[in-house]
Amino acid sequence: MNNVVIVTGGTKGIGFATAKKFLEKGDKVIILGRHVIEESIKALEAVGEVTFIQADVSKEDDCRMIVEKTMEKYGRIDVVANVAGVVGERAAFTEIDLKDVEKTIMINLMGTIYLSHYAAKEMVKVKSGVIVNVGSICGIMANTESIGYHASKGGVRMITQAMARELSPYGIRVVSVAPGWVKTGMIDKPIEEIGSRLHMKGRIIMPEEIANAIYLMSLPEASAINGSTVMADDGYASFKGVDGYQA
């Protein structure tokens, strides 16, 4: 579609799959991450026009820089996919390291706010754009993940609504995609086995499935979806984590 797309956390997991999806559709993609992962960058370069920027979304200056560099190179930003995120330390609330809670919120929530803030400034000028935030089932319901993760993803759900309300008069849509348990580096084998029983397919979700949902939300055909959280959880939240798979 020849859009200019920024994907945070684009070197691995859902971010990598999302960047690959947009590249396959003919878009120009800017990916960013805290670390240079050459293998991922080369794999994406083989698909289409991709630019890697080393940056930390929890730092406001980095997010400003990302937008500035994108504008310098392409002169516009059509889509932002706020994918970068961490789960945080899995520990009892009374025992958890509060610095870890703060770090989780800074990356997952403030990173989304920072980048969206600077990207929206450019989108407002042309009265066009889509921002897709990656939330979680943990923004809707409580499970065993950390306090920081729940706080951050609950925040993502609400800022999606608030941002959409403010930006819709400028032709900008803001939506959120809320995954269930996804097969990424944050999920180890024992956790995957537990999670598999909580999804209707009897397995956890693949990163490509979330990438597909993010891409769908960016399309003009999704123009009626604004300020909403789209559940991409294979039914997890529908039956509240009760075993859903029947062989």
PDB file of C-alpha atoms in Angstrom:
ATOM      1  CA  MET A   1       0.000   0.000   0.000  1.00  0.00           C
ATOM      2  CA  ASN A   2       3.096   2.224   0.072  1.00  0.00           C
ATOM      3  CA  ASN A   3       2.396   3.508   3.576  1.00  0.00           C
ATOM      4  CA  VAL A   4       5.110   4.680   5.952  1.00  0.00           C
ATOM      5  CA  VAL A   5       4.823   2.592   9.096  1.00  0.00           C
ATOM      6  CA  ILE A   6       6.657   2.789  12.427  1.00  0.00           C
ATOM      7  CA  VAL A   7       6.788  -0.467  14.403  1.00  0.00           C
ATOM      8  CA  THR A   8       8.241  -0.425  17.906  1.00  0.00           C
ATOM      9  CA  GLY A   9       9.917  -3.576  19.181  1.00  0.00           C
ATOM     10  CA  GLY A  10      10.331  -4.590  15.554  1.00  0.00           C
ATOM     11  CA  THR A  11      13.307  -6.893  15.903  1.00  0.00           C
ATOM     12  CA  LYS A  12      11.571  -9.791  17.641  1.00  0.00           C
ATOM     13  CA  GLY A  13       8.284 -11.393  18.581  1.00  0.00           C
ATOM     14  CA  ILE A  14       5.061  -9.638  17.644  1.00  0.00           C
ATOM     15  CA  GLY A  15       6.967  -6.551  16.502  1.00  0.00           C
ATOM     16  CA  PHE A  16       9.058  -8.523  14.033  1.00  0.00           C
ATOM     17  CA  ALA A  17       5.991 -10.323  12.678  1.00  0.00           C
ATOM     18  CA  THR A  18       4.171  -6.992  12.363  1.00  0.00           C
ATOM     19  CA  ALA A  19       7.036  -5.338  10.497  1.00  0.00           C
ATOM     20  CA  LYS A  20       7.218  -8.337   8.158  1.00  0.00           C
ATOM     21  CA  LYS A  21       3.481  -8.173   7.487  1.00  0.00           C
ATOM     22  CA  PHE A  22       3.551  -4.506   6.472  1.00  0.00           C
ATOM     23  CA  LEU A  23       6.657  -5.075   4.325  1.00  0.00           C
ATOM     24  CA  GLU A  24       4.951  -7.957   2.532  1.00  0.00           C
ATOM     25  CA  LYS A  25       2.102  -5.584   1.694  1.00  0.00           C
ATOM     26  CA  GLY A  26       4.487  -3.109   0.077  1.00  0.00           C
ATOM     27  CA  ASP A  27       4.807  -0.610   2.906  1.00  0.00           C
ATOM     28  CA  LYS A  28       7.966   1.178   4.035  1.00  0.00           C
ATOM     29  CA  VAL A  29       8.708   0.240   7.613  1.00  0.00           C
ATOM     30  CA  ILE A  30      10.795   1.859  10.335  1.00  0.00           C
ATOM     31  CA  ILE A  31      11.580  -0.581  13.127  1.00  0.00           C
ATOM     32  CA  LEU A  32      13.171   0.238  16.424  1.00  0.00           C
ATOM     33  CA  GLY A  33      14.541  -1.627  19.361  1.00  0.00           C
ATOM     34  CA  ARG A  34      16.891  -1.215  22.275  1.00  0.00           C
ATOM     35  CA  HIS A  35      19.352  -3.711  20.840  1.00  0.00           C
ATOM     36  CA  VAL A  36      20.729  -4.349  17.370  1.00  0.00           C
ATOM     37  CA  ILE A  37      19.676  -7.832  16.249  1.00  0.00           C
ATOM     38  CA  GLU A  38      21.412  -8.254  12.910  1.00  0.00           C
ATOM     39  CA  GLU A  39      19.662 -11.513  12.035  1.00  0.00           C
ATOM     40  CA  SER A  40      16.231  -9.919  12.374  1.00  0.00           C
ATOM     41  CA  ILE A  41      17.196  -6.796  10.462  1.00  0.00           C
ATOM     42  CA  LYS A  42      18.636  -8.797   7.566  1.00  0.00           C
ATOM     43  CA  ALA A  43      15.559 -11.019   7.464  1.00  0.00           C
ATOM     44  CA  LEU A  44      13.305  -7.973   7.149  1.00  0.00           C
ATOM     45  CA  GLU A  45      15.568  -6.307   4.585  1.00  0.00           C
ATOM     46  CA  ALA A  46      15.067  -9.366   2.412  1.00  0.00           C
ATOM     47  CA  VAL A  47      11.320  -8.667   2.397  1.00  0.00           C
ATOM     48  CA  GLY A  48      11.166  -4.948   1.680  1.00  0.00           C
ATOM     49  CA  GLU A  49      12.273  -1.406   2.481  1.00  0.00           C
ATOM     50  CA  VAL A  50      13.042  -1.311   6.191  1.00  0.00           C
ATOM     51  CA  THR A  51      15.000   1.111   8.357  1.00  0.00           C
ATOM     52  CA  PHE A  52      16.290   0.176  11.811  1.00  0.00           C
ATOM     53  CA  ILE A  53      16.674   2.857  14.489  1.00  0.00           C
ATOM     54  CA  GLN A  54      18.213   1.911  17.816  1.00  0.00           C
ATOM     55  CA  ALA A  55      16.026   3.508  20.455  1.00  0.00           C
ATOM     56  CA  ASP A  56      14.358   3.000  23.821  1.00  0.00           C
ATOM     57  CA  VAL A  57      10.666   3.917  23.812  1.00  0.00           C
ATOM     58  CA  SER A  58      10.723   4.538  27.559  1.00  0.00           C
ATOM     59  CA  LYS A  59      12.835   7.636  26.816  1.00  0.00           C
ATOM     60  CA  GLU A  60      10.924  10.638  25.518  1.00  0.00           C
ATOM     61  CA  ASP A  61      13.892  12.021  23.597  1.00  0.00           C
ATOM     62  CA  ASP A  62      14.301   8.728  21.726  1.00  0.00           C
ATOM     63  CA  CYS A  63      10.662   8.810  20.651  1.00  0.00           C
ATOM     64  CA  ARG A  64      10.992  12.388  19.454  1.00  0.00           C
ATOM     65  CA  MET A  65      14.110  11.383  17.509  1.00  0.00           C
ATOM     66  CA  ILE A  66      12.332   8.442  15.858  1.00  0.00           C
ATOM     67  CA  VAL A  67       9.589  10.697  14.526  1.00  0.00           C
ATOM     68  CA  GLU A  68      12.082  13.334  13.385  1.00  0.00           C
ATOM     69  CA  LYS A  69      14.169  10.779  11.483  1.00  0.00           C
ATOM     70  CA  THR A  70      11.089   9.263   9.877  1.00  0.00           C
ATOM     71  CA  MET A  71       9.880  12.663   8.739  1.00  0.00           C
ATOM     72  CA  GLU A  72      13.340  13.555   7.402  1.00  0.00           C
ATOM     73  CA  LYS A  73      13.435  10.372   5.334  1.00  0.00           C
ATOM     74  CA  TYR A  74       9.837  10.052   4.142  1.00  0.00           C
ATOM     75  CA  GLY A  75       8.025  13.282   4.990  1.00  0.00           C
ATOM     76  CA  ARG A  76       5.046  11.521   6.491  1.00  0.00           C
ATOM     77  CA  ILE A  77       3.870   8.867   8.964  1.00  0.00           C
ATOM     78  CA  ASP A  78       0.807   6.860   7.976  1.00  0.00           C
ATOM     79  CA  VAL A  79       0.704   4.143  10.638  1.00  0.00           C
ATOM     80  CA  VAL A  80       2.231   3.664  14.078  1.00  0.00           C
ATOM     81  CA  ALA A  81       2.182   0.207  15.656  1.00  0.00           C
ATOM     82  CA  ASN A  82       3.112   0.462  19.335  1.00  0.00           C
ATOM     83  CA  VAL A  83       4.232  -3.105  19.938  1.00  0.00           C
ATOM     84  CA  ALA A  84       7.282  -2.836  22.226  1.00  0.00           C
ATOM     85  CA  GLY A  85       6.586  -4.292  25.631  1.00  0.00           C
ATOM     86  CA  VAL A  86       7.834  -6.319  28.566  1.00  0.00           C
ATOM     87  CA  VAL A  87       5.991  -8.598  30.982  1.00  0.00           C
ATOM     88  CA  GLY A  88       7.929  -7.579  34.068  1.00  0.00           C
ATOM     89  CA  GLU A  89       8.964  -9.660  37.033  1.00  0.00           C
ATOM     90  CA  ARG A  90       6.494 -12.404  37.920  1.00  0.00           C
ATOM     91  CA  ALA A  91       6.386 -12.107  41.709  1.00  0.00           C
ATOM     92  CA  ALA A  92       3.906 -11.644  44.533  1.00  0.00           C
ATOM     93  CA  PHE A  93       2.707  -8.059  44.881  1.00  0.00           C
ATOM     94  CA  THR A  94       4.094  -7.782  48.414  1.00  0.00           C
ATOM     95  CA  GLU A  95       7.492  -9.060  47.277  1.00  0.00           C
ATOM     96  CA  ILE A  96       7.882  -7.441  43.876  1.00  0.00           C
ATOM     97  CA  ASP A  97      10.662  -4.975  43.112  1.00  0.00           C
ATOM     98  CA  LEU A  98       8.867  -1.665  42.626  1.00  0.00           C
ATOM     99  CA  LYS A  99      11.621  -0.484  40.304  1.00  0.00           C
ATOM    100  CA  ASP A 100      10.653  -3.344  37.999  1.00  0.00           C
ATOM    101  CA  VAL A 101       7.030  -2.202  38.145  1.00  0.00           C
ATOM    102  CA  GLU A 102       8.121   1.299  37.174  1.00  0.00           C
ATOM    103  CA  LYS A 103      10.266  -0.022  34.303  1.00  0.00           C
ATOM    104  CA  THR A 104       7.371  -2.093  32.959  1.00  0.00           C
ATOM    105  CA  ILE A 105       5.008   0.876  33.028  1.00  0.00           C
ATOM    106  CA  MET A 106       7.595   3.156  31.410  1.00  0.00           C
ATOM    107  CA  ILE A 107       8.110   0.812  28.456  1.00  0.00           C
ATOM    108  CA  ASN A 108       4.571  -0.459  27.926  1.00  0.00           C
ATOM    109  CA  LEU A 109       2.541   2.630  28.748  1.00  0.00           C
ATOM    110  CA  MET A 110       4.764   5.693  28.628  1.00  0.00           C
ATOM    111  CA  GLY A 111       6.526   4.382  25.519  1.00  0.00           C
ATOM    112  CA  THR A 112       3.153   4.191  23.793  1.00  0.00           C
ATOM    113  CA  ILE A 113       2.265   7.693  24.953  1.00  0.00           C
ATOM    114  CA  TYR A 114       5.611   9.227  24.004  1.00  0.00           C
ATOM    115  CA  LEU A 115       5.747   7.888  20.457  1.00  0.00           C
ATOM    116  CA  SER A 116       2.052   8.466  19.788  1.00  0.00           C
ATOM    117  CA  HIS A 117       2.374  12.058  21.030  1.00  0.00           C
ATOM    118  CA  TYR A 118       5.117  12.977  18.573  1.00  0.00           C
ATOM    119  CA  ALA A 119       3.694  10.956  15.684  1.00  0.00           C
ATOM    120  CA  ALA A 120       0.235  12.472  16.195  1.00  0.00           C
ATOM    121  CA  LYS A 121       1.701  15.971  15.887  1.00  0.00           C
ATOM    122  CA  GLU A 122       2.687  15.097  12.308  1.00  0.00           C
ATOM    123  CA  MET A 123      -0.531  13.229  11.530  1.00  0.00           C
ATOM    124  CA  VAL A 124      -2.645  16.181  12.668  1.00  0.00           C
ATOM    125  CA  LYS A 125      -0.959  18.406  10.077  1.00  0.00           C
ATOM    126  CA  VAL A 126      -2.205  16.220   7.221  1.00  0.00           C
ATOM    127  CA  LYS A 127      -5.409  15.062   8.944  1.00  0.00           C
ATOM    128  CA  SER A 128      -4.665  11.409   8.370  1.00  0.00           C
ATOM    129  CA  GLY A 129      -3.148   8.452  10.183  1.00  0.00           C
ATOM    130  CA  VAL A 130      -3.708   5.326  12.239  1.00  0.00           C
ATOM    131  CA  ILE A 131      -2.207   4.436  15.604  1.00  0.00           C
ATOM    132  CA  VAL A 132      -2.492   0.810  16.697  1.00  0.00           C
ATOM    133  CA  ASN A 133      -1.580   0.106  20.314  1.00  0.00           C
ATOM    134  CA  VAL A 134      -0.872  -3.403  21.542  1.00  0.00           C
ATOM    135  CA  GLY A 135      -2.716  -4.024  24.770  1.00  0.00           C
ATOM    136  CA  SER A 136      -3.416  -7.371  26.422  1.00  0.00           C
ATOM    137  CA  ILE A 137      -6.063  -9.489  28.040  1.00  0.00           C
ATOM    138  CA  CYS A 138      -4.427  -8.126  31.214  1.00  0.00           C
ATOM    139  CA  GLY A 139      -5.873  -4.737  30.363  1.00  0.00           C
ATOM    140  CA  ILE A 140      -9.343  -6.274  30.580  1.00  0.00           C
ATOM    141  CA  MET A 141      -9.093  -8.905  33.314  1.00  0.00           C
ATOM    142  CA  ALA A 142      -6.662  -9.979  36.012  1.00  0.00           C
ATOM    143  CA  ASN A 143      -4.564 -13.116  35.806  1.00  0.00           C
ATOM    144  CA  THR A 144      -1.194 -14.209  37.181  1.00  0.00           C
ATOM    145  CA  GLU A 145       0.957 -11.625  35.391  1.00  0.00           C
ATOM    146  CA  SER A 146       2.701  -8.850  37.293  1.00  0.00           C
ATOM    147  CA  ILE A 147       1.112  -5.751  38.776  1.00  0.00           C
ATOM    148  CA  GLY A 148       3.217  -3.589  36.472  1.00  0.00           C
ATOM    149  CA  TYR A 149       1.995  -5.445  33.408  1.00  0.00           C
ATOM    150  CA  HIS A 150      -1.660  -5.143  34.431  1.00  0.00           C
ATOM    151  CA  ALA A 151      -1.249  -1.457  35.242  1.00  0.00           C
ATOM    152  CA  SER A 152       0.476  -0.721  31.943  1.00  0.00           C
ATOM    153  CA  LYS A 153      -1.929  -2.639  29.737  1.00  0.00           C
ATOM    154  CA  GLY A 154      -4.982  -1.271  31.517  1.00  0.00           C
ATOM    155  CA  GLY A 155      -3.498   2.125  30.819  1.00  0.00           C
ATOM    156  CA  VAL A 156      -3.011   1.303  27.151  1.00  0.00           C
ATOM    157  CA  ARG A 157      -6.699   0.462  26.858  1.00  0.00           C
ATOM    158  CA  MET A 158      -7.763   3.784  28.373  1.00  0.00           C
ATOM    159  CA  ILE A 159      -5.297   5.990  26.487  1.00  0.00           C
ATOM    160  CA  THR A 160      -6.508   4.361  23.281  1.00  0.00           C
ATOM    161  CA  GLN A 161     -10.010   5.619  24.056  1.00  0.00           C
ATOM    162  CA  ALA A 162      -8.826   9.059  25.144  1.00  0.00           C
ATOM    163  CA  MET A 163      -6.476   9.512  22.192  1.00  0.00           C
ATOM    164  CA  ALA A 164      -9.185   8.456  19.748  1.00  0.00           C
ATOM    165  CA  ARG A 165     -11.595  10.997  21.193  1.00  0.00           C
ATOM    166  CA  GLU A 166      -9.073  13.806  20.806  1.00  0.00           C
ATOM    167  CA  LEU A 167      -7.607  12.844  17.453  1.00  0.00           C
ATOM    168  CA  SER A 168     -10.658  11.679  15.508  1.00  0.00           C
ATOM    169  CA  PRO A 169     -11.596  15.247  14.430  1.00  0.00           C
ATOM    170  CA  TYR A 170      -8.260  15.284  12.582  1.00  0.00           C
ATOM    171  CA  GLY A 171      -8.984  12.112  10.635  1.00  0.00           C
ATOM    172  CA  ILE A 172      -6.779   9.960  12.873  1.00  0.00           C
ATOM    173  CA  ARG A 173      -7.946   6.612  14.187  1.00  0.00           C
ATOM    174  CA  VAL A 174      -6.562   5.031  17.356  1.00  0.00           C
ATOM    175  CA  VAL A 175      -7.304   1.401  18.159  1.00  0.00           C
ATOM    176  CA  SER A 176      -5.879  -1.289  20.401  1.00  0.00           C
ATOM    177  CA  VAL A 177      -5.312  -4.976  19.749  1.00  0.00           C
ATOM    178  CA  ALA A 178      -5.375  -7.091  22.911  1.00  0.00           C
ATOM    179  CA  PRO A 179      -3.611 -10.459  22.529  1.00  0.00           C
ATOM    180  CA  GLY A 180      -4.017 -13.500  24.700  1.00  0.00           C
ATOM    181  CA  TRP A 181      -0.947 -15.610  25.404  1.00  0.00           C
ATOM    182  CA  VAL A 182       1.479 -15.333  22.497  1.00  0.00           C
ATOM    183  CA  LYS A 183       4.396 -17.594  21.645  1.00  0.00           C
ATOM    184  CA  THR A 184       7.318 -15.204  22.104  1.00  0.00           C
ATOM    185  CA  GLY A 185      10.550 -15.247  24.061  1.00  0.00           C
ATOM    186  CA  MET A 186       8.612 -14.090  27.130  1.00  0.00           C
ATOM    187  CA  ILE A 187       6.776 -17.438  27.322  1.00  0.00           C
ATOM    188  CA  ASP A 188       8.657 -20.524  28.513  1.00  0.00           C
ATOM    189  CA  LYS A 189       7.557 -24.117  27.883  1.00  0.00           C
ATOM    190  CA  PRO A 190       5.732 -24.764  31.205  1.00  0.00           C
ATOM    191  CA  ILE A 191       3.820 -21.485  30.851  1.00  0.00           C
ATOM    192  CA  GLU A 192       2.997 -22.322  27.225  1.00  0.00           C
ATOM    193  CA  GLU A 193       1.494 -25.654  28.280  1.00  0.00           C
ATOM    194  CA  ILE A 194      -0.737 -23.935  30.833  1.00  0.00           C
ATOM    195  CA  GLY A 195      -1.733 -21.206  28.399  1.00  0.00           C
ATOM    196  CA  SER A 196      -2.582 -23.669  25.653  1.00  0.00           C
ATOM    197  CA  ARG A 197      -5.515 -24.951  27.676  1.00  0.00           C
ATOM    198  CA  LEU A 198      -6.954 -21.446  28.020  1.00  0.00           C
ATOM    199  CA  HIS A 199      -7.446 -20.758  24.311  1.00  0.00           C
ATOM    200  CA  MET A 200     -10.102 -22.184  22.027  1.00  0.00           C
ATOM    201  CA  LYS A 201      -7.610 -23.675  19.575  1.00  0.00           C
ATOM    202  CA  GLY A 202      -5.859 -25.577  22.355  1.00  0.00           C
ATOM    203  CA  ARG A 203      -2.622 -23.667  21.750  1.00  0.00           C
ATOM    204  CA  ILE A 204      -1.284 -20.224  22.450  1.00  0.00           C
ATOM    205  CA  ILE A 205      -1.366 -17.598  19.726  1.00  0.00           C
ATOM    206  CA  MET A 206       1.402 -17.155  17.161  1.00  0.00           C
ATOM    207  CA  PRO A 207       2.996 -13.700  16.669  1.00  0.00           C
ATOM    208  CA  GLU A 208       1.869 -13.693  13.032  1.00  0.00           C
ATOM    209  CA  GLU A 209      -1.758 -13.904  14.131  1.00  0.00           C
ATOM    210  CA  ILE A 210      -1.408 -10.724  16.184  1.00  0.00           C
ATOM    211  CA  ALA A 211       0.474  -9.063  13.325  1.00  0.00           C
ATOM    212  CA  ASN A 212      -2.462  -9.877  11.058  1.00  0.00           C
ATOM    213  CA  ALA A 213      -4.877  -8.245  13.504  1.00  0.00           C
ATOM    214  CA  ILE A 214      -2.699  -5.130  13.747  1.00  0.00           C
ATOM    215  CA  TYR A 215      -2.506  -4.907   9.970  1.00  0.00           C
ATOM    216  CA  LEU A 216      -6.263  -5.333   9.595  1.00  0.00           C
ATOM    217  CA  MET A 217      -6.890  -2.486  12.046  1.00  0.00           C
ATOM    218  CA  SER A 218      -4.683  -0.184   9.960  1.00  0.00           C
ATOM    219  CA  LEU A 219      -6.692  -0.657   6.765  1.00  0.00           C
ATOM    220  CA  PRO A 220      -9.272   1.815   5.426  1.00  0.00           C
ATOM    221  CA  GLU A 221     -11.772  -1.045   5.581  1.00  0.00           C
ATOM    222  CA  ALA A 222     -11.529  -0.777   9.398  1.00  0.00           C
ATOM    223  CA  SER A 223     -12.549   2.887   9.328  1.00  0.00           C
ATOM    224  CA  ALA A 224     -15.544   2.304  11.624  1.00  0.00           C
ATOM    225  CA  ILE A 225     -13.287   0.898  14.376  1.00  0.00           C
ATOM    226  CA  ASN A 226     -12.008   3.761  16.511  1.00  0.00           C
ATOM    227  CA  GLY A 227     -11.169   3.977  20.207  1.00  0.00           C
ATOM    228  CA  SER A 228     -11.914   0.271  20.555  1.00  0.00           C
ATOM    229  CA  THR A 229      -9.926  -2.610  21.963  1.00  0.00           C
ATOM    230  CA  VAL A 230     -10.101  -5.557  19.593  1.00  0.00           C
ATOM    231  CA  MET A 231      -9.690  -8.850  21.417  1.00  0.00           C
ATOM    232  CA  ALA A 232      -7.145 -11.057  19.635  1.00  0.00           C
ATOM    233  CA  ASP A 233      -7.162 -13.665  22.383  1.00  0.00           C
ATOM    234  CA  ASP A 234      -8.670 -16.761  20.732  1.00  0.00           C
ATOM    235  CA  GLY A 235     -11.525 -16.672  23.220  1.00  0.00           C
ATOM    236  CA  TYR A 236      -9.507 -16.466  26.448  1.00  0.00           C
ATOM    237  CA  ALA A 237     -11.471 -13.554  27.904  1.00  0.00           C
ATOM    238  CA  SER A 238     -14.791 -14.952  26.664  1.00  0.00           C
ATOM    239  CA  PHE A 239     -14.753 -17.848  29.074  1.00  0.00           C
ATOM    240  CA  LYS A 240     -12.572 -16.278  31.783  1.00  0.00           C
ATOM    241  CA  GLY A 241      -9.646 -18.647  31.527  1.00  0.00           C
ATOM    242  CA  VAL A 242     -11.623 -21.863  32.009  1.00  0.00           C
ATOM    243  CA  ASP A 243     -10.210 -24.692  29.900  1.00  0.00           C
ATOM    244  CA  GLY A 244     -11.730 -24.045  26.491  1.00  0.00           C
ATOM    245  CA  TYR A 245     -10.202 -26.685  24.262  1.00  0.00           C
ATOM    246  CA  GLN A 246     -12.139 -29.887  23.675  1.00  0.00           C
ATOM    247  CA  ALA A 247     -10.298 -32.560  21.694  1.00  0.00           C
TER     248      ALA A 247
END
